[in-house]
Amino acid sequence: MEAFLPITPCSTARTVQPDAPVNLSLETKTSASITYLWAKWSPPPLAAVSSNSHVYHYELRLKPEEKEEWETISVGLQTHYKVTGLQAGVKYIVQVRCMLDLGEWSEWSSERNIQIPNGESPPEKPTIIKCRSPEKETFTCWWKPGSDGGHHINHTLLYSKEGEEKVYECPDYKTAGPNSCYFDKKHTSFWTIYNITVRATNEMGSNVSDPHYVDVTYIVQPDPPVNITLELKKSVNRKPYLVLTWSPPPLADVRSGWLTLEYELRLKPEEGEEWETIFVGQQTQCKMFSLNPGKRYIVQIHCKPDHHGSWSEWSPEMYIQIPTDFRVKDMVVWIIVGVLSSLICLIMSWTMILKGYRMMAFILPPVPGPKIKGIDKHLLETGKSEELLSALGCHGFPPTSDCDELLIEYLEVEDSEDQQLMPSHDNPSKNMKMIPKETDSDSGRGSCDSPSLLSEKCREPRALPSALQTQDVRAVQENKGAKRSWETQCIASEQEALLFNNESTKSSTWPAVQLLPNNQLPVFAYHSTVEAHTIMLSTTNVNISSVLVGNEEKHQSRYPVAEAVHDNMEKQREMEYSTTEQTTVQVKQNRHNDKSPFLNPKLMDYVEVHKVRQDEEPTVLLKHKDNNGKTEKYTVPGTSKEYTKVSTVVDHNILVLMPDSRIQHTPVSQEPAMETSQNLQQGQAEKNMSYCLTAPSDCKRETSGSEYMDPSSFMPSFK
Amino acid sequence: MPAYIGDAGDSPAPADPSSSVPGSGLRSAMAPARAAGRAGAVAALALLWLLVCGPGDSGCHLLTVADLFDRVIRHSGRIHSLSTTLYAELEKHFPPRDNELGKPARKCHTSGMLTPNGKEYAQKIPREELTHLILKLLQAWKEPLSHFNQHIEHHQELPDDSLSKAKQISNMVHELKTGVEKVTEKMQSMGIISNSLNGMASSEGTGLSISNEANMMSDSDFIHCFRRDSNKVQSYLKILKCRIMPENSC
């Protein structure tokens, strides 16, 4: 705004005429019979901006209305002024104007009129506010006086009754307080209309209020009820209910029937918003049901006359706390229910977890597979198409080869032990140590018994099987007994092992079959067709061997393996196979039935059938090196070693076994030549069996330990 | 016993047929109204009949005096409420002449009756007198009410509700009178009050003059007067009851 103001920096006075003041208000005040005139105004509007720098001087003038001369009063800087010395009863005209700092005076403001009141004037009309009867026997009227007009005012209440002309004055001004009139019993008439007026009188005159007609019957407003009691009682089913009792107000005469009161109560929860109002009627007690336990309620009661009147004030608030209905019995029941249900859930979940599969199978039974007579499901499972096809009647498919590689997977070449064994064959201690190492690692080696087990049991000098013994002249003879004993022992052990290993995949190891790992021995690959047998033999060598052995001994039929299966199918296979194909083993068995003596049926004879050829007489030649050095290899069952390593295969039908590393190579080398001739004769099966019984002449640990003979030593001899 | 009801139609007819009262024509016109009122009263009182047994009946359930009193008191309360409502309606439709309540012009025809105007007075006068007073009041309003009914039907601007109320009031007053008479009988038979109800006859005579005055009033004044008297009746009945039987809810 300042930008718009013309500023003359050098001049302090404005030559512009200011505007006149505004909002001039006049007021008369009378005190102590002196009337003052209060005049107030506001500065001109535009001046507010520059009020700091500009100061206004005001001037006021007034004159009575009839007169012509103005009385001017200099006010100064204020915006109000009190004028005295005014004539009462005269109407004055007032104006103000302002000036800025020795500048020009503004115009006079608009006129304002004010009537100076007379020092004394009649009071204004009072007004009767209300009349009330608290008990329908007396009543009181209150009025409100008007302005007093400067003097003390006397009020008089005058009344007249209906039908009467006489006017009475209020009997009692004091009892009910100022500006009130109390009508006592004597002066109260019912069923009559009172005409009540109030007269205000002062020195100047009086004024009468408007008449007020009242019939006392209809102006009853009782006091609130008293003696309110709240009581909690328990009903039959242990639910609490509230019993309220109260008394009528003390002044009300209910006993005579003159005044009949009706009650109404209201309650709400302490934190609730709305009141619930219940009309109770004329009774002085009430039962409240269905209150929320645990909550705090506020209760109030009021009353009114039964016919026309006003409701009393509400009684003071009463609080009641509803106790929580906590029953131990209920809680216990709920606790039990909860525990039981949780237990049931646990049990169900566990059964689901443990037997879920079965339940699923029960609920959703598996789709049955095809059932073809004569076909074993396992054929399909294992994927051995050969058996399947053979079962179906197709032979020779898929084509089999004599490759050794096919059997590679089933043979394990053990490196460490042999190496150690071989050089240390003359080191008994080492060999001793090694033996325990020959624990099965389930290399597919058939074992009648775990080597460790066998070795432990066969520590005594073993007696070669009788069959072996016969061939083993020198060594065996001495140890015959021992060997036999050993045999028995071993057999016993093997038997146990046999039984024990029936089902174990880790079958008892064929003591006779141990390849020298360090040598590049041809891995005996099992012919696929023979695999089953071999495997079976190897895995369940115990059974087979025993059976085979048994057969030999007992001159049993050619179905030794029938009993030696750990699986029915294999059994069948064996049977079939034996019948049709005349396994080497069987043939050998048959041939050498008489040779069985040394072959203890109980011995776990496990010979890994290297190869079986159907066309010729299947031959499994196991070179067994008798520690005696005897050429009779087959009579070497009594080696303490569990394994006799098959060193090599000769001519595809000769298994060269190295029963004892201690055995001289030369004899070993010699043996094959002899054996080739003899072994064929002899029960190769026996040998196979006997290999389990590898009984070195002395069943020495060191010899037995060195079950591995270095094939390289004699290999060339064969070739 | 129809004898009680027959009371309603008895009084005016055998009275002065040669009367020159301007309401004579009106009286004759009241006869059918009376008949109708009688029929209504019969029906209305049926319930009361069944429950209020005569002295000769032995099989019915005898009501106690207290019960009778409660009934009549309730009835009178209903009458009072109805009249208040009707008065309010009439006030709405017919603004008061001078907009003032206590105009001297308003004078009830029963104002001449000396009735206690306070509790103490009501308790002081003898029971018989109080009872008689009640009956007198009721009697005094019988005819004016029926006249009023007839008169008000011509007021087209009034709502039907008001008309029905007026009719109902007159019926109820009749019933109430009958009821009070019964109570009086019972009390007399029980010896609570004496048999000196000699004022009954006189009430019949005064009823006529009273009804004449009632004709002068305006409708709202008429109802105003009636409202007051109904309140009187109710209050007297209550006081009487509590005087006779102070232990019953008094």
Coordinates of N, CA and C in Angstrom, one line a residue, chain A residues 118-124 146-156 199-207:
Chain A
N118 N -34.3 9.8 31.2 CA -34.6 10.5 32.4 C -33.9 9.9 33.6
G119 N -33.6 10.6 34.5 CA -32.9 10.0 35.7 C -33.8 9.0 36.3
E120 N -35.1 9.2 36.2 CA -36.0 8.2 36.8 C -37.1 7.9 35.8
S121 N -37.3 6.6 35.6 CA -38.3 6.3 34.7 C -39.0 5.0 35.2
P122 N -40.1 4.8 34.8 CA -40.8 3.6 35.3 C -40.0 2.4 34.8
P123 N -40.0 1.4 35.6 CA -39.3 0.2 35.2 C -40.0 -0.5 34.0
E124 N -39.2 -1.3 33.5 CA -39.8 -2.1 32.4 C -40.7 -3.2 32.9
G146 N -37.5 -6.3 34.6 CA -37.0 -5.6 33.4 C -36.0 -4.6 34.0
S147 N -35.6 -3.7 33.1 CA -34.6 -2.7 33.5 C -35.3 -1.9 34.6
D148 N -34.4 -1.5 35.4 CA -35.0 -0.8 36.6 C -35.2 0.7 36.4
G149 N -34.6 1.2 35.3 CA -34.9 2.7 35.1 C -34.2 3.6 36.1
G150 N -33.2 3.1 36.7 CA -32.4 3.9 37.5 C -32.7 3.9 39.0
H151 N -33.8 3.3 39.3 CA -34.2 3.4 40.8 C -34.5 2.0 41.2
H152 N -34.5 1.9 42.5 CA -34.8 0.6 43.1 C -36.2 0.2 42.7
I153 N -36.3 -1.0 42.5 CA -37.6 -1.5 42.0 C -38.2 -2.4 43.1
N154 N -39.5 -2.3 43.3 CA -40.2 -3.2 44.1 C -41.1 -4.0 43.2
H155 N -41.1 -5.2 43.5 CA -42.0 -6.1 42.7 C -43.1 -6.6 43.6
T156 N -44.2 -6.6 43.1 CA -45.4 -7.2 43.8 C -46.0 -8.2 42.8
R199 N -46.0 -6.8 39.4 CA -45.9 -5.3 39.2 C -44.5 -4.9 39.7
A200 N -43.8 -4.1 38.8 CA -42.6 -3.5 39.2 C -42.8 -2.1 39.4
T201 N -42.3 -1.6 40.5 CA -42.6 -0.3 40.9 C -41.3 0.4 41.3
N202 N -41.1 1.6 40.8 CA -40.0 2.4 41.3 C -40.5 3.8 41.5
E203 N -39.6 4.7 41.7 CA -40.0 6.0 42.1 C -40.7 6.7 40.9
M204 N -40.4 6.3 39.8 CA -41.0 7.0 38.6 C -42.4 6.4 38.2
G205 N -42.5 5.2 38.7 CA -43.8 4.6 38.2 C -43.7 3.1 38.4
S206 N -44.6 2.5 37.8 CA -44.7 1.1 37.9 C -45.1 0.5 36.5
N207 N -44.8 -0.7 36.5 CA -45.2 -1.4 35.3 C -45.6 -2.8 35.7

